[in-house]
One Martini backbone bead per residue (centre of mass of N, CA, C, O) as a GRO file, in nm:
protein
  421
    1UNK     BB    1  12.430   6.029   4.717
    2UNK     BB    2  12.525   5.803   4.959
    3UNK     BB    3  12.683   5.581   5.030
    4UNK     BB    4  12.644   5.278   5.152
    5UNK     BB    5  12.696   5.185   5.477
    6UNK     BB    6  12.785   5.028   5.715
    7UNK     BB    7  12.658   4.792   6.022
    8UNK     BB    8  12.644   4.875   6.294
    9UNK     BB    9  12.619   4.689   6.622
   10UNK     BB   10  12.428   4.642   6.912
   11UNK     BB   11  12.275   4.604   7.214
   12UNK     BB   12  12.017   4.605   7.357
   13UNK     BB   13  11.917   4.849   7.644
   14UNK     BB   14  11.649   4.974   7.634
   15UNK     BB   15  11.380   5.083   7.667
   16UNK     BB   16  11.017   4.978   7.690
   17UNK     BB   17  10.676   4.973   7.626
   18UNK     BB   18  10.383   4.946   7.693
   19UNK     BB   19  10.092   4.833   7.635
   20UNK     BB   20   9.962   5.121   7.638
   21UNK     BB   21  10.150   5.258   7.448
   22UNK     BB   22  10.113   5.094   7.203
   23UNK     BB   23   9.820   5.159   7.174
   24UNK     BB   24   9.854   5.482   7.148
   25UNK     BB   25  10.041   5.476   6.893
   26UNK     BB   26   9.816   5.314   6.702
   27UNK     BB   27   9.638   5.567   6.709
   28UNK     BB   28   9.783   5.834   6.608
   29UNK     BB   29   9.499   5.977   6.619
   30UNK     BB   30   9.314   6.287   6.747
   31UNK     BB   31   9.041   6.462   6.933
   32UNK     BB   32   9.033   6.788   7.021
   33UNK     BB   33   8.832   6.990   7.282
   34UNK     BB   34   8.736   7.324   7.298
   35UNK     BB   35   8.549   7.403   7.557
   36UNK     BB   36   8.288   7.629   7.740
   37UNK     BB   37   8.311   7.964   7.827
   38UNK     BB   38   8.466   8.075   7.593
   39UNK     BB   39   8.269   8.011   7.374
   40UNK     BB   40   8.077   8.271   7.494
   41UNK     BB   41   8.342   8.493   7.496
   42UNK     BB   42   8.563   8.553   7.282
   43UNK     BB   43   8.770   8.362   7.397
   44UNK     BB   44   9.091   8.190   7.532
   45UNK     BB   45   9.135   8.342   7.821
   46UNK     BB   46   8.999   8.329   8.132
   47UNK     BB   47   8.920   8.504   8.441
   48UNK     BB   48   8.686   8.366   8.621
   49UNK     BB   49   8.422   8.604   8.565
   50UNK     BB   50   8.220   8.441   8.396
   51UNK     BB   51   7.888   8.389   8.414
   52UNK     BB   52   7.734   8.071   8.368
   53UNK     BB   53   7.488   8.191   8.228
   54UNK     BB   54   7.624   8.173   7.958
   55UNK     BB   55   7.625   7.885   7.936
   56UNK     BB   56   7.395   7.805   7.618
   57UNK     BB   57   7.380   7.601   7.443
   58UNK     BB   58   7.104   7.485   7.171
   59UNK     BB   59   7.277   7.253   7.033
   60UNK     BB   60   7.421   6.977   7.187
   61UNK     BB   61   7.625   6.736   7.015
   62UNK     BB   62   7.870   6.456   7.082
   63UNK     BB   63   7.797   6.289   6.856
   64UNK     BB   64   7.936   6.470   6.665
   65UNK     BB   65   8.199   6.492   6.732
   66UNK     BB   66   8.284   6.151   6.725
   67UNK     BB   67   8.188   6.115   6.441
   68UNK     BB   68   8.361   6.270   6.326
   69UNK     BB   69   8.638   6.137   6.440
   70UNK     BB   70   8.601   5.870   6.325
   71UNK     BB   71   8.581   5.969   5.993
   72UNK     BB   72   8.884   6.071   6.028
   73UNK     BB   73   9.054   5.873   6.187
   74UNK     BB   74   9.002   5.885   6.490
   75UNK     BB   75   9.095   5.707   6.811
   76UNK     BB   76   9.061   5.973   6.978
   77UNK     BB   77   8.891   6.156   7.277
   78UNK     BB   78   8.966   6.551   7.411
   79UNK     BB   79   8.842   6.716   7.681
   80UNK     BB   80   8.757   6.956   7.821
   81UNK     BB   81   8.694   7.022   8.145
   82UNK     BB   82   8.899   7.218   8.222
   83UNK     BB   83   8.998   7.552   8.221
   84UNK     BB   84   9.151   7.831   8.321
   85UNK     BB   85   8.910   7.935   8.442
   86UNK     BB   86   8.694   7.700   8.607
   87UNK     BB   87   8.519   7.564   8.448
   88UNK     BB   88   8.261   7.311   8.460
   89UNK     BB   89   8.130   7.052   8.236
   90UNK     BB   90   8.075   6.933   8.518
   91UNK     BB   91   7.857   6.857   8.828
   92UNK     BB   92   8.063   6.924   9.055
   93UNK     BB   93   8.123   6.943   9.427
   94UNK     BB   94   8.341   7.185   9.452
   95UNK     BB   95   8.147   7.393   9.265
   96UNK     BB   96   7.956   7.636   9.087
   97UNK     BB   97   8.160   7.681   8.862
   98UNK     BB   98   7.912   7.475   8.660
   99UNK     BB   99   7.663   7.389   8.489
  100UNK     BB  100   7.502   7.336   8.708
  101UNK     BB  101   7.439   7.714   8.696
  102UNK     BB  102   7.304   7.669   8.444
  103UNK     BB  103   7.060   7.658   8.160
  104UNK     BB  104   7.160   7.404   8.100
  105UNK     BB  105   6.977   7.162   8.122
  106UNK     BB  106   6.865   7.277   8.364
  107UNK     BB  107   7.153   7.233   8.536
  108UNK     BB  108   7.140   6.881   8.445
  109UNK     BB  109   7.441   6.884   8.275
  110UNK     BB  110   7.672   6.711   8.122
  111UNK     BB  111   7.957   6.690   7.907
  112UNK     BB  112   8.105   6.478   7.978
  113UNK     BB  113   7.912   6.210   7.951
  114UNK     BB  114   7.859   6.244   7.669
  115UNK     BB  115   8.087   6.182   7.555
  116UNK     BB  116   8.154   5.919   7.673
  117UNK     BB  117   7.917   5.779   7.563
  118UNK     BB  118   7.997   5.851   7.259
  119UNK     BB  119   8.279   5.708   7.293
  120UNK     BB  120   8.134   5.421   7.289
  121UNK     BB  121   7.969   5.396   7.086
  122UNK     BB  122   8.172   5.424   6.867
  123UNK     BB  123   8.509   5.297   6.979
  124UNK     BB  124   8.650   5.548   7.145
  125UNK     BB  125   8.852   5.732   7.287
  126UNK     BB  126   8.903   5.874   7.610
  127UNK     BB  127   8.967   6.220   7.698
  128UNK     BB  128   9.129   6.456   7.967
  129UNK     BB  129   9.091   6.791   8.036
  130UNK     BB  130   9.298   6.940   8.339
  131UNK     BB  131   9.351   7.219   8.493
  132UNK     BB  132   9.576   7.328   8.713
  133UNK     BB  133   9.492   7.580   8.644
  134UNK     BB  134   9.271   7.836   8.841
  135UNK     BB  135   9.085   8.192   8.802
  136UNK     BB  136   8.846   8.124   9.019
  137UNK     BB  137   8.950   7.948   9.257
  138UNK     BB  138   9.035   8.118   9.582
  139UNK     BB  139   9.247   7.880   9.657
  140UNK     BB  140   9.477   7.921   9.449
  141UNK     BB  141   9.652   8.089   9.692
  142UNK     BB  142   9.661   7.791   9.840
  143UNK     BB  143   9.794   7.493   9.776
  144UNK     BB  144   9.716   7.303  10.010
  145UNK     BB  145   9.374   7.341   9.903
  146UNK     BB  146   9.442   7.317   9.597
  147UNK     BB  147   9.517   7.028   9.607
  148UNK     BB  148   9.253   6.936   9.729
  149UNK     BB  149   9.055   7.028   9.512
  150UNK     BB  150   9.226   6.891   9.248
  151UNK     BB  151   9.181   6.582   9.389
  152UNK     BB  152   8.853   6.607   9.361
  153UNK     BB  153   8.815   6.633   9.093
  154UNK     BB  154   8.997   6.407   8.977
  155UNK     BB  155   8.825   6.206   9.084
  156UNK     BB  156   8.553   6.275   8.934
  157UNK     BB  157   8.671   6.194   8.661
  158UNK     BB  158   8.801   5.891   8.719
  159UNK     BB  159   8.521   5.766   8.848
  160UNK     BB  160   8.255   5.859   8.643
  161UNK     BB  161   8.373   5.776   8.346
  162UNK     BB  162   8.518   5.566   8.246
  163UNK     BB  163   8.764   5.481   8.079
  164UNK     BB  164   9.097   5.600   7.955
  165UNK     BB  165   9.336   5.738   7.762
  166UNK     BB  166   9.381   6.018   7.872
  167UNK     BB  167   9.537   6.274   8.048
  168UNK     BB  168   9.542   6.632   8.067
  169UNK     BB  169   9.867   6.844   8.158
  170UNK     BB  170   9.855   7.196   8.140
  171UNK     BB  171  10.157   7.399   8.164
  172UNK     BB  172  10.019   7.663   8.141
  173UNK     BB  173   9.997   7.883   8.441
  174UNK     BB  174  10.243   7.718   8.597
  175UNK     BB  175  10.448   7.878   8.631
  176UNK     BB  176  10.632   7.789   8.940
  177UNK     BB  177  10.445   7.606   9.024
  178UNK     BB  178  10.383   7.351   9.293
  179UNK     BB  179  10.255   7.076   9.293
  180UNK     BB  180  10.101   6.739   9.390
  181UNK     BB  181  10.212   6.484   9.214
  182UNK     BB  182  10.214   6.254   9.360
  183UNK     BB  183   9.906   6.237   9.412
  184UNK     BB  184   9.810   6.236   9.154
  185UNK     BB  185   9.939   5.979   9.058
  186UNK     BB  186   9.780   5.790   9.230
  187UNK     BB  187   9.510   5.836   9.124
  188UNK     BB  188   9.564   5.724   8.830
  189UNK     BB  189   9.699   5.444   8.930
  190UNK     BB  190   9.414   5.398   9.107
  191UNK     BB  191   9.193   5.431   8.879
  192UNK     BB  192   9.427   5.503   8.564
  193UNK     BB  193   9.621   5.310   8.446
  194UNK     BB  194   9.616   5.298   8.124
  195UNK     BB  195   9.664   5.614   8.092
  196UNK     BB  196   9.772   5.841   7.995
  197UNK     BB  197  10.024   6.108   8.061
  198UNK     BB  198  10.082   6.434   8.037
  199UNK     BB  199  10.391   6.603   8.081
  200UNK     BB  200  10.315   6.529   8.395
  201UNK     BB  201  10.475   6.401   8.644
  202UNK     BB  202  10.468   6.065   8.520
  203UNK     BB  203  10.450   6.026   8.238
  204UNK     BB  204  10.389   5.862   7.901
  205UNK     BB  205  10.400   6.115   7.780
  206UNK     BB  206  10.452   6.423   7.548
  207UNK     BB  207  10.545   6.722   7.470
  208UNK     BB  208  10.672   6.882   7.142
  209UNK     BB  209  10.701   7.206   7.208
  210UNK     BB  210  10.461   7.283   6.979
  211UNK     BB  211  10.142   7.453   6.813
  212UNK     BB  212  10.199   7.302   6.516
  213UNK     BB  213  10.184   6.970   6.470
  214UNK     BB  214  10.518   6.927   6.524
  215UNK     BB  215  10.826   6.728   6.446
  216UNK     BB  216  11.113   6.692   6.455
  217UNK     BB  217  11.400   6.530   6.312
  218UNK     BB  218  11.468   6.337   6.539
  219UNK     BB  219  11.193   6.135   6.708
  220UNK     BB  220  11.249   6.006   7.040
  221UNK     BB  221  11.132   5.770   7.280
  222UNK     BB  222  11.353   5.919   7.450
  223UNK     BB  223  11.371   6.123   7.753
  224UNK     BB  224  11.411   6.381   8.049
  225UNK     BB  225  11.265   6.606   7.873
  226UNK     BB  226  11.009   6.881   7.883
  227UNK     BB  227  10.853   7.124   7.792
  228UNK     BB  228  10.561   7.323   7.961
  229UNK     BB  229  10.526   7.563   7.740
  230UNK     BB  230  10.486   7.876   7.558
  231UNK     BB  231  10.608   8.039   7.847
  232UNK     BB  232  10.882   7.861   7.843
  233UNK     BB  233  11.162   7.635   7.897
  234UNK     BB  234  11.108   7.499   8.087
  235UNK     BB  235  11.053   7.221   8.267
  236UNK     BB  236  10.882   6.949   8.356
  237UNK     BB  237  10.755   6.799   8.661
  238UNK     BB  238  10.904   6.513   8.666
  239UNK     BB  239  10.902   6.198   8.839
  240UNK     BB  240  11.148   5.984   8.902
  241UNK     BB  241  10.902   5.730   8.785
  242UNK     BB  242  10.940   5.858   8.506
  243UNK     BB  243  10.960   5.708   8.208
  244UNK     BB  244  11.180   5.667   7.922
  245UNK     BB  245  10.948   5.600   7.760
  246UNK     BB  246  10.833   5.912   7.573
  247UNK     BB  247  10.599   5.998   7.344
  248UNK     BB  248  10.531   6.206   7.140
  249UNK     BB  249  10.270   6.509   7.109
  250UNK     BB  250  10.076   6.663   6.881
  251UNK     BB  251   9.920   6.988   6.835
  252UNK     BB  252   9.664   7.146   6.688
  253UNK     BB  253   9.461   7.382   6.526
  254UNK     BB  254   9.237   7.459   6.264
  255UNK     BB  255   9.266   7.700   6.368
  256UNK     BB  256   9.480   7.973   6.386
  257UNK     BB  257   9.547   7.995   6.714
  258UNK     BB  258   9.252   7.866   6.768
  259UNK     BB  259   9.083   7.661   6.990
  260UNK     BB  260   8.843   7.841   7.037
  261UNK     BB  261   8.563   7.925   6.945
  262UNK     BB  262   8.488   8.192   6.663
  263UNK     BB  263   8.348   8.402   6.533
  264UNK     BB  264   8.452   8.504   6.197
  265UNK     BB  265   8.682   8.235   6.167
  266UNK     BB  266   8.747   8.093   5.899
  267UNK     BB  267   9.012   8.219   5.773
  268UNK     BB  268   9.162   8.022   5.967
  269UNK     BB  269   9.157   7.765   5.816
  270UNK     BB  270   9.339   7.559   5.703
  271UNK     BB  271   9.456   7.365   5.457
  272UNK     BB  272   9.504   7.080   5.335
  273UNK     BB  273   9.799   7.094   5.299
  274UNK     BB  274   9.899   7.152   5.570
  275UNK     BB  275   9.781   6.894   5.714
  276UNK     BB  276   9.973   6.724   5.574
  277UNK     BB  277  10.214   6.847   5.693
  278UNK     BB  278  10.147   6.782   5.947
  279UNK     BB  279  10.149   6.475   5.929
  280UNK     BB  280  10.431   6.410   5.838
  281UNK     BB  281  10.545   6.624   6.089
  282UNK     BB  282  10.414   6.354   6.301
  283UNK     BB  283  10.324   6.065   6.199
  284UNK     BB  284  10.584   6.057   5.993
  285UNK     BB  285  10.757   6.109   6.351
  286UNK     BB  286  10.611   5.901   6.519
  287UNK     BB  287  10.394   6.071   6.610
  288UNK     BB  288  10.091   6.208   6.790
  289UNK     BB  289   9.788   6.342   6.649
  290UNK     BB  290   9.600   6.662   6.799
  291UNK     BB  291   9.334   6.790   6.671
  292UNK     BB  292   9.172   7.065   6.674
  293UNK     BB  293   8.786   7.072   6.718
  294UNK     BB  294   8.556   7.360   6.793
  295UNK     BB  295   8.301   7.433   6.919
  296UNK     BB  296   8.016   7.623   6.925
  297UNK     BB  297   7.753   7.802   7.057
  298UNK     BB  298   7.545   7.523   6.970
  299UNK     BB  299   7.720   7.253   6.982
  300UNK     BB  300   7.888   7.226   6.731
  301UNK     BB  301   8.058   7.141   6.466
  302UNK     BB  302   8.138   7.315   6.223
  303UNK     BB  303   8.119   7.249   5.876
  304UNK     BB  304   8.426   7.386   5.807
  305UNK     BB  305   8.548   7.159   5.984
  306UNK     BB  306   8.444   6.902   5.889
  307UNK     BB  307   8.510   6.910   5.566
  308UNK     BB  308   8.845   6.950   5.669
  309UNK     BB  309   8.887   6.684   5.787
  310UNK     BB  310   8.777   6.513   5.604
  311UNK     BB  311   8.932   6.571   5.367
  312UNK     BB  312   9.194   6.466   5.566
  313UNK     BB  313   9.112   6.113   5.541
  314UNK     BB  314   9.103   6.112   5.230
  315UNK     BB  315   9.383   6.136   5.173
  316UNK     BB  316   9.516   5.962   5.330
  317UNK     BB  317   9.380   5.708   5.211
  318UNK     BB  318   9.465   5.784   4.904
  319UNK     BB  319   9.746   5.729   4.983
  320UNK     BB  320   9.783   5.493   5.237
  321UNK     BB  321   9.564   5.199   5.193
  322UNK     BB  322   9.760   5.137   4.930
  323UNK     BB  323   9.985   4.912   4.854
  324UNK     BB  324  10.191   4.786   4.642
  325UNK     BB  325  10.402   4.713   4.849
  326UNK     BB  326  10.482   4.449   5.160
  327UNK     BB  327  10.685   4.356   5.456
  328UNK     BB  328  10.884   4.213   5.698
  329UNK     BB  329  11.172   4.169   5.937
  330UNK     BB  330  11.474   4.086   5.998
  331UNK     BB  331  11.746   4.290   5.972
  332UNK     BB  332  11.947   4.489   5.799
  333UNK     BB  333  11.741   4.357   5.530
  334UNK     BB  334  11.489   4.471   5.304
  335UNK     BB  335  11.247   4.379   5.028
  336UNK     BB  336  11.087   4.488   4.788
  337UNK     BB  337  10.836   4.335   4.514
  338UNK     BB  338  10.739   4.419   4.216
  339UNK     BB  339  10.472   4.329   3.987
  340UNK     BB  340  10.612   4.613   3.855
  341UNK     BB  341  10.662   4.890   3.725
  342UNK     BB  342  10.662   5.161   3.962
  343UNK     BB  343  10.539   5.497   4.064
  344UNK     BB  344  10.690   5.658   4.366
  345UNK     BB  345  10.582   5.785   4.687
  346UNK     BB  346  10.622   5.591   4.941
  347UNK     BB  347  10.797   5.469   5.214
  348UNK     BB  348  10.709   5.276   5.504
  349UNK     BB  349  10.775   5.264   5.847
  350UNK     BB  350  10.834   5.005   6.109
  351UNK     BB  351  10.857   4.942   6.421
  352UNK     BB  352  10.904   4.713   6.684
  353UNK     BB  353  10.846   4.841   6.966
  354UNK     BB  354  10.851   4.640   7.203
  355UNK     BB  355  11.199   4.591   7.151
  356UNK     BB  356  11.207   4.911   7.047
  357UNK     BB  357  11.461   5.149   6.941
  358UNK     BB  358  11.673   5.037   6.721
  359UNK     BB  359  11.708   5.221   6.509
  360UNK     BB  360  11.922   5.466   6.375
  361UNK     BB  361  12.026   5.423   6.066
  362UNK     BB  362  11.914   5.472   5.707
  363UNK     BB  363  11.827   5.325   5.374
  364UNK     BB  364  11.735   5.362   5.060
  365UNK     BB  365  11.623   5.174   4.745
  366UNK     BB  366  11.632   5.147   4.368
  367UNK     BB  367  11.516   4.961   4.129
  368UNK     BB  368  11.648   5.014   3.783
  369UNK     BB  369  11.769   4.926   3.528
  370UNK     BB  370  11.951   4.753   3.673
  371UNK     BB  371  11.964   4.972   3.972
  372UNK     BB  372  12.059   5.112   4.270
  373UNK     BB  373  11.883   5.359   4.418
  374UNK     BB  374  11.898   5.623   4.614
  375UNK     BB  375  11.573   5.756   4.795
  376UNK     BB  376  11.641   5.736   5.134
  377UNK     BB  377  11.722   5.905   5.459
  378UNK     BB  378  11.791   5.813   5.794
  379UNK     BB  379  11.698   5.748   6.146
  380UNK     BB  380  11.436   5.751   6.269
  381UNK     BB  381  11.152   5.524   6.309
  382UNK     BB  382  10.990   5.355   6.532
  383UNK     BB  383  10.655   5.350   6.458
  384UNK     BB  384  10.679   5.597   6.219
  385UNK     BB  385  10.827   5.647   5.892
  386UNK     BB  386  10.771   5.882   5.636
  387UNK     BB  387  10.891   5.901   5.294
  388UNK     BB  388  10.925   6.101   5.049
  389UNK     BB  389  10.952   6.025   4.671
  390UNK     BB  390  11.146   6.071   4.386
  391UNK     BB  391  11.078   6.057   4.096
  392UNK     BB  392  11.047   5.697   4.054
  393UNK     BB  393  11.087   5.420   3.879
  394UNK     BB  394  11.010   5.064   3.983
  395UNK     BB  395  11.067   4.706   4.083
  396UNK     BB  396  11.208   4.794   4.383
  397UNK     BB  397  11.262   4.791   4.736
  398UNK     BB  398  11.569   4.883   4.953
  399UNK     BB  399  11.641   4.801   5.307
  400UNK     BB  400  11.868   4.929   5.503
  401UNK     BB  401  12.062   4.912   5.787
  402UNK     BB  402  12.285   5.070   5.932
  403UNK     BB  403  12.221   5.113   6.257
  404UNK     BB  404  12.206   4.948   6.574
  405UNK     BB  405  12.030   4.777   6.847
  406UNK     BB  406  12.050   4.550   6.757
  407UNK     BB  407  11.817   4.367   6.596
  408UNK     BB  408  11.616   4.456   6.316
  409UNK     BB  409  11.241   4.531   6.382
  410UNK     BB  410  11.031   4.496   6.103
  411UNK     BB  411  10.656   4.563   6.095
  412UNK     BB  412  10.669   4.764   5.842
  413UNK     BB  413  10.727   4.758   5.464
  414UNK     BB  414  10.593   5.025   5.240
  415UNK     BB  415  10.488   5.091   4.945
  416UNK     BB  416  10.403   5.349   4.693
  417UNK     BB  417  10.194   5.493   4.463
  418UNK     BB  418  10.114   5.700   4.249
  419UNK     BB  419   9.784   5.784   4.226
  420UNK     BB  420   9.689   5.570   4.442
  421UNK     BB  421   9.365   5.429   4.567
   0.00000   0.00000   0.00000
């Protein structure tokens, strides 16, 4: 390792987090939800020309999704309202192709609505997912028109359903279209001010630019472009009053590649060893992660897909619930000290990021046999970055911050311990 080098410090003047966003970053983890006219036709991509009559759940069951997602540690929970076929999971006045034409609770049923209800009871963040592209509705190829359509879905999702947490604007399929997004955020911020905003128009939050749900390193929570989609490289649409501080979401499908449930597709399951994988390189480099769980054709999440987030619930907390030890506060230096000698598994680190993410670059040390050997180098912490450790027996361990811009404030370093439960 290299040694130990000298503390640069600068005046901080960089951006600052809203409060909205301070809260959407300590949640940490969400479940995205892929539903739709998809799921009962095997396929990812609808070209909106698939029949109402199709859609037609047998039991389904919103409380089920989001008491998964809660059990999970997922803090928040995102649907789609429309995918890019323009089928509308609410009984919408704008259009037909919407539940209200199908059999599903003879029409009078809203799948939007159960989900909020049950994101209120269960204690869930709620967010909606509202395709831009849509391959449905005949007005999509005068932009003026559609422009006038997709901003009346968007006021009947934001004013209908309580309280949101996220809006997602998918930039897939939209690739070179140019909406009015000034109207699009005034109504956001007209409706549902303290939603983030996915990605487009003046975004609160940004895609981490692909559906692998890691995230590079560093990861600054500080951006002025994000890739728009997984099918070109331009940047997305971002409006001149889009926020400088602007954290990245991690998305990722818990079945290989697959957003929407397919019949025979269990073998496409992740492996709990994967998502700690991606756990590691999105919770772990700052970002929240956004993991899909998809109902099946009766409206249930399958059981091997319940199974395998529970079981990455309980890794997590088994690595991560119970520090060996744990300090905060400011300065160059701050030092954890063990009740023993203990073999260490984890470092984490957290910036206050209130007053921005100041740390520029740090080292870690552990204390053996009266010397200090450095076990951890990095330079991005901002929310949260979290350090596996080389099997080494310590009495303490020690953070320098090499780099910052002003005084660093360390909101919690916190150590594990191996096999620590």
């Amino acid at each position: 390792m290299n040694a130990i080098e000298p503390h640069a410090a600068g005046k901080y003047e960089g951006p600052l987090p809203s409060e909205a966003q301070l809260a959407w970053q300590d949640m940490e983890m969400g479940m995205f939800c892929h539903f739709g006219m998809n799921t009962f036709c095997d396929q990812e991509w609808g070209e909106g020309a698939d029949p109402a009559e199709k859609f037609l759940p047998t039991a389904l069951d919103a409380r089920q999704w989001v008491r998964t997602a809660k059990q999970a540690g997922m803090k928040y929970f995102v649907l789609t309202a429309k995918h890019h076929d323009g089928f509308c999971l609410w009984p919408t006045a704008t259009t037909d192709y919407s539940v209200a034409s199908s059999p599903w609770r003879d029409g009078r049923g809203d799948v939007v609505r159960e989900c909020a209800e049950a994101c209120r009871e269960e204690g869930v963040g709620f967010g909606l997912y509202l395709s831009p592209w849509d391959r449905h509705e005949p007005c999509y190829a005068d932009p003026a028109a559609y422009d006038d359509f997709y901003a009346a879905q968007l006021t009947e999702l934001l004013t209908g359903y309580g309280p949101l947490v996220e809006v997602w604007f998918d930039g897939a399929g939209s690739e070179g279209r140019a909406y009015d997004w000034a109207r699009i955020m005034k109504l956001v911020r007209e409706y549902q001010p303290e939603a983030m905003v996915f990605n487009m128009g003046a975004p609160t939050i940004r895609w981490v630019g692909n559906e692998d749900g890691v995230a590079p390193y560093p990861c600054w929570n500080t951006a002025e472009a994000a890739r728009l989609s997984m099918f070109t490289d331009a940047g997305a649409d971002w409006l001149e009053d889009t926020p400088r501080w602007i954290p990245a979401e991690c998305d990722v499908p818990i079945r290989r590649r697959q957003w929407f449930w397919h019949p025979d597709a269990e073998d496409k399951l992740l492996a709990l060893d994967e998502l700690m994988d991606i756990y590691y390189r999105s919770v772990g480099r700052g970002c929240n992660l956004l993991l899909n769980i998809s109902p099946d054709d009766r409206g249930l999440l399958p059981e091997a897909d319940v199974r395998r987030v529970l079981e990455l619930a309980d890794e997590v907390r088994r690595r991560f619930a119970h520090p060996a030890g744990q300090t905060e506060g400011e300065g160059d230096e701050l030092t954890v000290w063990l009740d023993r000698e203990t073999a260490l598994s984890h470092l984490v680190l957290m910036e206050d990021i209130r007053h921005g993410e100041r740390i520029r670059a740090y080292a870690a040390e552990a204390l053996a046999d009266g010397r200090w050997t450095e076990i951890a180098r990095g330079t991005a912490v901002g929310h949260k970055k979290i350090d596996r450790l080389p099997q080494v027996k310590a009495e303490a361990v020690r953070l320098h911050v090499l780099a910052s811009e002003g005084t660093p404030i360390v909101r919690a370093m916190r150590v594990y311990a191996e096999g620590r439960e």
